[in-house]
Coordinates of C-alpha atoms in Angstrom, one line a residue:
M75 CA 31.5 -4.7 14.5
R76 CA 30.7 -1.5 14.7
S77 CA 32.8 1.4 13.9
I78 CA 34.4 3.8 16.7
S79 CA 35.7 6.4 15.6
N80 CA 39.6 6.9 16.1
R81 CA 39.4 9.3 18.5
I82 CA 38.1 6.3 21.0
F83 CA 40.9 4.3 19.6
L84 CA 43.5 6.2 19.8
L85 CA 42.9 7.2 23.5
A86 CA 41.7 3.7 24.3
C87 CA 45.2 3.3 22.5
V88 CA 47.0 5.8 24.5
W89 CA 46.1 4.3 27.9
L90 CA 46.7 0.7 27.1
L91 CA 50.1 1.3 25.6
G92 CA 50.8 3.3 28.5
F93 CA 50.7 0.2 30.5
Q94 CA 54.2 0.0 31.0
A95 CA 54.0 3.9 32.9
A96 CA 51.9 4.2 35.1
K97 CA 52.8 0.5 36.6
A98 CA 55.6 1.2 37.5
Q99 CA 55.9 2.1 40.8
E100 CA 59.2 1.5 42.4
I101 CA 61.7 3.7 43.0
I102 CA 63.8 4.4 39.8
S103 CA 67.9 5.1 40.9
E104 CA 69.7 8.3 39.7
S105 CA 71.6 6.0 37.3
V106 CA 68.5 5.6 34.2
Q107 CA 70.7 6.2 31.0
D108 CA 68.3 7.6 28.5
T109 CA 68.5 5.6 25.0
V110 CA 67.1 8.0 23.2
K111 CA 67.0 12.0 21.4
P112 CA 63.2 13.3 21.4
A113 CA 62.5 12.7 17.8
P114 CA 60.9 15.9 16.0
V115 CA 56.8 15.8 15.7
N116 CA 55.8 13.7 12.1
Q117 CA 59.2 13.8 11.4
P118 CA 59.2 11.7 8.7
G119 CA 62.3 8.8 7.9
R120 CA 63.5 7.9 11.9
T121 CA 62.9 5.5 13.9
K122 CA 63.5 4.9 17.9
I123 CA 64.2 2.5 20.8
D124 CA 61.4 3.8 23.2
G125 CA 63.3 5.2 26.9
V126 CA 62.2 6.7 30.1
V127 CA 62.7 10.9 29.5
A128 CA 62.3 11.3 32.9
V129 CA 61.0 9.7 36.9
V130 CA 58.8 11.9 38.6
G131 CA 58.7 10.5 42.4
D132 CA 57.8 6.2 41.4
F133 CA 56.2 7.2 38.4
I134 CA 58.6 6.6 34.8
V135 CA 57.2 8.8 31.6
L136 CA 58.3 7.5 28.6
D137 CA 59.4 9.0 24.9
S138 CA 56.3 7.0 23.7
D139 CA 54.3 8.2 25.7
I140 CA 54.9 11.8 24.6
D141 CA 54.3 10.0 21.2
L142 CA 50.8 8.6 22.0
T143 CA 50.1 11.8 23.5
F144 CA 50.1 13.9 19.9
R145 CA 48.4 11.3 18.5
E146 CA 45.2 11.9 20.8
L147 CA 45.5 15.0 20.6
Q148 CA 45.5 14.6 16.3
A149 CA 42.5 12.6 16.5
Q150 CA 40.4 15.6 18.6
N151 CA 40.7 17.2 15.4
V152 CA 43.6 19.9 17.6
P153 CA 46.3 21.4 15.9
I154 CA 49.5 20.3 16.5
Q155 CA 51.9 22.6 15.5
G156 CA 53.2 24.5 17.7
I157 CA 53.2 22.6 20.9
T158 CA 56.2 20.7 21.9
R159 CA 57.4 17.9 23.4
C160 CA 58.7 19.7 26.1
E161 CA 55.3 21.0 27.1
I162 CA 53.5 17.4 26.6
L163 CA 56.4 16.0 29.0
G164 CA 56.2 18.3 31.8
K165 CA 51.9 18.2 31.6
L166 CA 52.7 14.0 32.1
M167 CA 54.9 14.8 34.6
E168 CA 52.3 16.5 36.0
D169 CA 49.7 13.6 36.6
K170 CA 52.5 11.5 37.5
L171 CA 53.5 14.1 40.8
Y172 CA 50.8 13.9 41.1
A173 CA 49.9 10.4 42.0
H174 CA 53.1 10.0 43.4
Q175 CA 51.5 12.3 46.0
A176 CA 48.9 10.1 46.3
I177 CA 50.5 7.7 47.5
Q178 CA 52.1 9.5 50.0
D179 CA 49.1 10.8 51.7
S180 CA 47.4 7.8 51.8
I181 CA 44.8 8.3 50.0
I182 CA 42.8 5.1 48.8
V183 CA 41.0 4.1 46.0
S184 CA 38.7 1.0 46.9
D185 CA 38.8 -1.9 44.1
D186 CA 35.3 -1.3 43.8
E187 CA 34.4 2.1 42.4
V188 CA 37.5 0.7 39.7
N189 CA 35.6 -2.2 39.0
E190 CA 33.0 -0.8 38.7
T191 CA 35.2 1.9 36.3
M192 CA 36.7 -0.8 34.5
N193 CA 33.3 -2.6 34.1
R194 CA 31.7 0.1 32.4
Q195 CA 35.3 0.3 30.0
I196 CA 35.1 -3.0 28.6
D197 CA 31.7 -3.4 28.2
Y198 CA 32.4 -0.3 26.1
F199 CA 35.1 -1.5 24.1
V200 CA 32.6 -5.8 23.7
E201 CA 29.7 -3.3 22.2
N202 CA 32.1 -1.3 19.2
L203 CA 34.7 -4.9 19.2
G204 CA 32.1 -7.7 18.9
T205 CA 33.1 -10.1 21.6
P206 CA 35.6 -9.6 24.7
E207 CA 38.1 -12.8 22.6
K208 CA 38.5 -9.8 20.2
M209 CA 39.3 -7.4 22.4
V210 CA 42.1 -8.6 23.6
E211 CA 42.9 -9.9 20.2
Y212 CA 43.0 -5.0 19.3
F213 CA 45.1 -4.2 22.1
K214 CA 47.0 -7.0 21.3
K215 CA 46.5 -8.5 24.7
K216 CA 47.7 -12.2 26.5
D217 CA 44.6 -12.9 27.3
L218 CA 41.4 -11.1 29.0
E219 CA 43.0 -11.4 32.7
T220 CA 46.2 -8.8 31.5
F221 CA 43.7 -7.4 29.7
K222 CA 42.2 -6.7 33.2
T223 CA 45.2 -6.8 35.1
D224 CA 46.9 -3.7 33.2
L225 CA 43.2 -1.9 32.9
F226 CA 43.1 -1.8 36.1
E227 CA 46.3 -0.4 37.6
L228 CA 46.1 2.4 34.5
I229 CA 42.2 3.1 35.9
K230 CA 43.1 3.1 39.2
N231 CA 46.4 5.7 38.8
Q232 CA 44.7 7.3 37.2
K233 CA 41.1 7.8 40.3
L234 CA 44.7 8.9 42.4
T235 CA 45.5 11.5 40.4
E236 CA 42.3 12.9 40.6
Q237 CA 42.3 12.6 44.2
M238 CA 44.7 14.7 44.8
Q239 CA 44.6 16.9 42.4
K240 CA 40.9 17.5 44.4
K241 CA 42.2 17.1 47.8
V242 CA 44.9 20.3 46.3
V243 CA 42.1 22.8 45.2
D244 CA 38.8 21.8 47.9
E245 CA 40.1 24.3 50.5
V246 CA 40.5 27.0 48.6
E247 CA 38.0 29.4 48.7
I248 CA 37.1 33.0 47.1
T249 CA 35.4 35.9 49.2
P250 CA 33.8 38.8 47.7
E251 CA 36.0 41.5 47.9
E252 CA 38.6 38.9 46.0
V253 CA 36.0 38.9 43.0
R254 CA 35.4 42.1 43.1
Q255 CA 39.4 42.7 43.1
F256 CA 39.8 40.2 40.4
F257 CA 36.7 41.6 38.5
A258 CA 38.7 45.5 38.4
K259 CA 41.4 43.5 36.6
F260 CA 38.9 43.5 33.5
K261 CA 39.3 47.0 31.3
E262 CA 35.7 47.4 30.0
D263 CA 36.9 46.1 26.6
E264 CA 37.7 43.6 28.2
R265 CA 35.8 41.5 30.0
P266 CA 34.7 38.4 29.5
V267 CA 32.2 37.3 27.2
F268 CA 29.4 34.8 28.7
G269 CA 27.0 32.7 26.1
A270 CA 24.1 33.1 25.8
E271 CA 21.8 31.4 28.0
M272 CA 18.5 30.2 28.6
E273 CA 15.8 29.7 32.3
V274 CA 13.9 26.4 31.6
A275 CA 11.1 25.3 33.6
Q276 CA 9.0 22.1 33.9
I277 CA 5.9 20.2 35.2
V278 CA 6.2 17.2 35.6
I279 CA 3.0 14.5 36.8
K280 CA 3.3 10.8 37.6
P281 CA 1.0 8.9 37.6
E282 CA -0.6 7.1 40.3
I283 CA 0.6 3.7 41.5
P284 CA -2.0 1.5 43.1
Q285 CA -0.1 0.9 47.2
E286 CA -0.6 -3.4 46.6
E287 CA 2.5 -2.0 43.8
K288 CA 5.0 -0.1 46.4
Q289 CA 3.8 -3.1 49.0
K290 CA 5.0 -6.2 46.8
V291 CA 7.9 -3.7 46.1
I292 CA 8.3 -3.0 50.3
D293 CA 7.7 -7.3 50.9
R294 CA 11.1 -8.6 48.2
L295 CA 13.3 -5.9 49.6
N296 CA 12.9 -6.9 53.7
Q297 CA 13.1 -10.5 52.1
I298 CA 16.4 -9.8 50.4
K299 CA 17.5 -7.4 54.2
K300 CA 16.8 -10.7 56.1
D301 CA 18.3 -12.8 53.4
V302 CA 21.5 -9.8 53.9
E303 CA 21.2 -10.5 57.3
G304 CA 21.1 -14.0 57.2
G305 CA 25.0 -13.9 54.7
S306 CA 23.4 -13.3 51.5
S307 CA 26.2 -11.2 49.5
F308 CA 24.3 -7.5 49.1
Y309 CA 26.3 -6.8 46.2
S310 CA 25.0 -10.1 44.5
K311 CA 21.7 -9.0 45.8
A312 CA 21.9 -5.9 43.9
V313 CA 23.8 -7.4 40.4
L314 CA 21.1 -9.8 40.6
Y315 CA 17.3 -7.3 40.9
S316 CA 18.4 -4.1 41.7
E317 CA 17.3 -1.1 39.0
D318 CA 20.3 1.6 39.1
P319 CA 22.0 1.6 36.0
G320 CA 23.6 3.4 37.1
S321 CA 24.7 1.3 40.3
R322 CA 24.0 -2.2 39.6
S323 CA 27.1 -3.9 37.5
S324 CA 29.2 -3.0 40.3
G325 CA 26.7 -4.3 42.9
G326 CA 25.1 -0.8 43.9
F327 CA 28.4 0.8 45.5
Y328 CA 28.6 4.3 45.8
K329 CA 30.5 7.3 47.5
I330 CA 29.0 10.2 48.9
T331 CA 29.1 12.8 51.2
R332 CA 26.5 15.9 52.2
K333 CA 27.5 17.7 49.3
T334 CA 26.5 14.8 47.2
P335 CA 23.7 15.9 44.6
F336 CA 21.1 12.3 45.4
V337 CA 17.8 13.0 47.0
K338 CA 17.4 14.3 50.4
E339 CA 15.5 10.7 51.7
F340 CA 18.5 9.1 50.4
K341 CA 21.0 10.8 52.3
D342 CA 19.0 11.5 55.6
A343 CA 19.4 7.2 55.8
A344 CA 22.5 6.5 54.6
F345 CA 23.6 9.4 57.4
S346 CA 21.4 7.4 60.4
L347 CA 23.1 4.1 59.7
D348 CA 26.1 2.4 61.4
E349 CA 29.0 0.8 59.5
G350 CA 27.9 -2.7 58.1
E351 CA 24.1 -1.6 59.1
I352 CA 21.2 -2.1 56.6
S353 CA 17.8 0.9 56.5
E354 CA 13.9 -0.5 55.7
P355 CA 12.9 0.3 52.2
I356 CA 13.4 4.5 51.8
E357 CA 11.3 6.1 49.9
T358 CA 11.9 8.6 46.9
E359 CA 10.8 10.0 44.1
F360 CA 13.1 7.1 42.1
G361 CA 11.2 4.1 43.7
Y362 CA 12.6 2.4 46.9
H363 CA 16.0 1.6 48.0
L364 CA 17.4 -1.1 50.6
I365 CA 20.6 1.3 51.2
Y366 CA 24.0 -0.5 53.0
V367 CA 26.3 1.2 54.8
E368 CA 30.2 -0.7 54.2
K369 CA 32.6 2.0 55.2
I370 CA 32.6 5.2 57.4
R371 CA 35.2 7.5 56.7
G372 CA 34.5 10.9 58.7
Q373 CA 32.3 12.9 56.7
E374 CA 32.4 10.3 53.9
L375 CA 30.6 6.9 53.3
D376 CA 30.9 4.0 50.8
V377 CA 27.5 3.0 50.3
R378 CA 25.7 0.0 48.3
H379 CA 21.5 0.3 47.4
I380 CA 19.3 -1.4 46.1
L381 CA 16.2 0.6 43.8
M382 CA 13.4 -1.3 43.1
K383 CA 10.8 0.8 41.1
P384 CA 6.7 0.3 41.8
K385 CA 4.5 -1.3 38.2
T386 CA 2.5 1.3 37.0
T387 CA -0.5 0.0 34.9
P388 CA -1.2 1.5 31.1
E389 CA -4.2 3.0 32.7
A390 CA -2.6 4.9 35.0
L391 CA -0.1 6.6 32.6
Q392 CA -3.0 7.7 30.2
K393 CA -4.5 10.0 32.8
A394 CA -1.3 11.1 34.1
K395 CA -1.0 12.9 30.3
E396 CA -4.6 14.0 30.7
K397 CA -4.2 16.0 33.5
I398 CA -1.0 17.1 31.8
E399 CA -2.5 18.1 29.0
A400 CA -5.6 19.9 30.9
I401 CA -2.7 22.1 32.5
R402 CA -1.2 22.7 28.8
K403 CA -4.8 24.6 27.7
K404 CA -5.3 26.7 30.9
I405 CA -1.9 28.0 30.6
I406 CA -2.5 28.9 27.0
S407 CA -5.7 29.9 27.6
G408 CA -3.9 32.4 30.2
E409 CA -6.1 30.7 33.1
I410 CA -3.3 30.3 35.2
T411 CA -0.1 31.2 35.0
F412 CA 3.1 28.8 34.4
A413 CA 5.0 29.0 37.7
D414 CA 1.9 29.2 39.5
A415 CA 0.7 25.6 37.4
A416 CA 3.9 23.9 38.5
R417 CA 3.4 25.0 42.6
S418 CA -0.2 23.7 42.8
E419 CA 0.9 20.4 40.3
S420 CA 3.3 19.2 39.4
D421 CA 5.0 16.4 41.0
E422 CA 8.2 16.7 41.2
K423 CA 9.6 18.0 44.4
E424 CA 12.3 19.7 43.1
T425 CA 11.2 22.7 41.3
R426 CA 7.5 23.1 42.3
N427 CA 8.5 25.8 44.5
S428 CA 10.8 27.1 42.3
G429 CA 8.0 27.8 39.6
G430 CA 9.2 24.5 37.6
L431 CA 12.4 26.4 37.3
L432 CA 15.4 24.0 36.5
M433 CA 18.5 24.4 38.5
N434 CA 21.9 24.0 36.9
P435 CA 23.4 21.3 38.6
R436 CA 27.3 23.5 37.3
T437 CA 26.7 26.5 38.4
L438 CA 23.3 26.9 41.0
E439 CA 21.7 28.4 39.1
T440 CA 19.3 28.7 37.2
R441 CA 20.7 29.8 33.8
F442 CA 22.5 27.3 31.7
E443 CA 24.5 28.2 29.1
L444 CA 23.2 27.5 25.7
T445 CA 26.8 24.9 24.6
K446 CA 26.3 23.5 27.8
M447 CA 22.4 22.2 28.2
D448 CA 22.1 18.5 29.1
P449 CA 20.6 17.6 25.2
S450 CA 17.8 15.7 27.2
V451 CA 17.0 19.2 27.1
Y452 CA 18.4 20.8 24.9
N453 CA 16.4 18.9 22.6
Y454 CA 13.1 19.9 23.4
V455 CA 13.4 23.6 23.9
S456 CA 16.6 25.0 21.9
S457 CA 14.2 26.1 19.2
L458 CA 10.8 27.6 21.6
K459 CA 10.5 30.9 21.9
E460 CA 10.0 32.8 24.8
G461 CA 7.2 31.9 27.1
E462 CA 6.6 28.6 23.9
I463 CA 5.5 25.1 25.8
T464 CA 5.8 22.3 24.7
P465 CA 3.6 19.3 24.0
P466 CA 3.2 16.8 26.9
I467 CA 6.4 14.4 26.6
L468 CA 6.9 11.0 27.8
D469 CA 9.2 10.6 30.1
E470 CA 10.8 7.6 31.1
D471 CA 13.8 8.5 32.8
P472 CA 15.6 4.2 33.7
R473 CA 15.8 5.8 37.4
S474 CA 12.2 6.4 38.2
V475 CA 8.9 5.6 37.1
S476 CA 7.6 7.1 33.1
S477 CA 5.6 10.4 33.5
Y478 CA 4.5 13.4 31.1
K479 CA 6.2 16.4 31.8
I480 CA 5.9 19.5 29.8
M481 CA 8.9 22.3 29.0
T482 CA 9.3 26.1 28.6
V483 CA 11.6 28.4 28.1
A484 CA 11.0 31.7 31.2
H485 CA 13.7 33.8 29.9
R486 CA 16.2 33.6 27.7
Y487 CA 19.4 36.0 27.4
D488 CA 21.6 37.2 24.3
D489 CA 25.3 37.0 24.1
H490 CA 26.8 39.9 26.9
K491 CA 29.8 40.8 28.8
A492 CA 29.8 40.3 31.5
D493 CA 28.1 42.8 34.2
Y494 CA 29.2 42.2 37.6
A495 CA 25.8 42.6 39.3
N496 CA 24.2 40.4 37.2
D497 CA 26.8 37.5 36.3
Y498 CA 28.6 37.5 40.1
T499 CA 28.3 34.3 40.2
K500 CA 30.1 33.2 36.8
I501 CA 32.3 35.9 38.0
K502 CA 33.2 34.7 41.4
E503 CA 33.9 31.1 39.4
L504 CA 35.9 32.7 37.6
A505 CA 37.7 34.0 40.4
L506 CA 37.5 30.7 42.3
Q507 CA 39.5 28.8 39.2
E508 CA 42.4 31.3 39.3
K509 CA 42.7 31.0 42.5
Q510 CA 42.6 27.8 42.8
K511 CA 45.4 27.5 40.2
E512 CA 47.9 29.7 41.8
T513 CA 47.3 27.3 45.1
I514 CA 48.1 24.3 42.9
K515 CA 51.0 26.7 41.4
K516 CA 52.8 26.4 43.9
W517 CA 52.1 23.3 45.2
S518 CA 54.0 21.5 42.8
A519 CA 56.9 23.5 43.7
N520 CA 56.8 22.6 46.7
K521 CA 56.3 19.0 46.3
I522 CA 58.9 19.3 43.1
K523 CA 61.2 20.2 46.1
E524 CA 60.4 17.4 48.4
T525 CA 60.6 14.7 45.6
F526 CA 63.0 12.5 43.2
I527 CA 62.6 14.1 39.4
K528 CA 64.7 13.0 37.6
V529 CA 64.3 14.6 33.2
S530 CA 67.1 12.9 31.0
K531 CA 69.3 15.0 29.6
D532 CA 67.6 15.5 25.9
Y533 CA 64.5 17.6 27.9
Q534 CA 66.8 19.0 30.3
D535 CA 67.4 22.8 28.5
C536 CA 63.3 23.0 27.8
D537 CA 61.3 25.7 28.9
F538 CA 58.9 24.0 31.2
A539 CA 56.3 25.8 33.3
N540 CA 57.5 24.1 36.6
N541 CA 61.1 23.8 38.0
W542 CA 61.4 19.9 36.8
V543 CA 65.6 19.9 36.7
K544 CA 66.3 20.9 40.0

């Protein structure tokens, strides 16, 4: 059996031992009596009986939930000195408020979405613990079904909380004037410092796929479509045949909007379908997709898809390597610049027009902060000097066909204090975060007034950030 870090195990324990609180969804009357007083953290020799320390709408918080949160912080090597039980209770109550309000607002989390997350979590546990039986035994559950039922409820409530938080801040926007006012508040020596960054570019050469291999995939997908229209399950077909590792176990399920970072061809096809309709095979850079629209909710779709990739040959892959080696030699000799070579030769549409520059998906800029860079990129470029080029790299992306690429560091930027002109996007992000926090604070204050809340007498003297003691 593989070993697991204490952090992961204790996090799992927090999840599973916290099921009782997460599942409590009946209104608790105001006559609930607390059974114990809170014991100071790390105080030896104290034994206490678990009890309800707070009620937020349909949810309860147990004294043991606070203890388990402290253990999780310790497992992450977060110093707990100075962190009080009152602060932990306040954070737990915030989470319950979000989940409670999500139910009141009729926010829906689909069972498919929950099952997808649950299956990934169970796969992880089984991989590290050895077998499903050992997993059930470790977490002291009666059987696998009980384990799944409890985990399902916890994950569903977590997703309700996330959806409610997203709903609260989604409509918050920031104007250029608000950004300017936010930045003006900082004195010169108080301005935020941004870490070292770099711009990275790449050229991708994909092997040529024979037309007969493409047609084989198209024919297979058309047959699957015919089977589903004849009564077969799209879910089952996706589990059996899809080559998308991110959605195969959940029957190809995704929830998407127009802003979801999927390739254009996929979204265009999905949003052109009616509910219950299946697309023709759609070609993207990842292969061919069969898309089924399961549910339409305004501008949000529940879709399932099956991805199949045409097979390449070793000879075609070798030709791709030879082509990118020749491109690299031309760049190094000065015959052509990296950017011009990307524009004229790269097979990656997303980066070709920008001279190969990668887009940071978090900021939608071309700069990447080194400490937050994807390891799959960082490992290749971290030691490069500006303008240096990697040797050809075989990219075996499980979502797409294998290809060869070369990468370069287009620009490096040292640590620096925020500059309004050069760092506007990052300053805007900080200003937006501050405005979102204020919005959440106002939302919480209003919802606390409207929601049934009870705090144990042992915690009523806490100096909470929110007005939990009404």
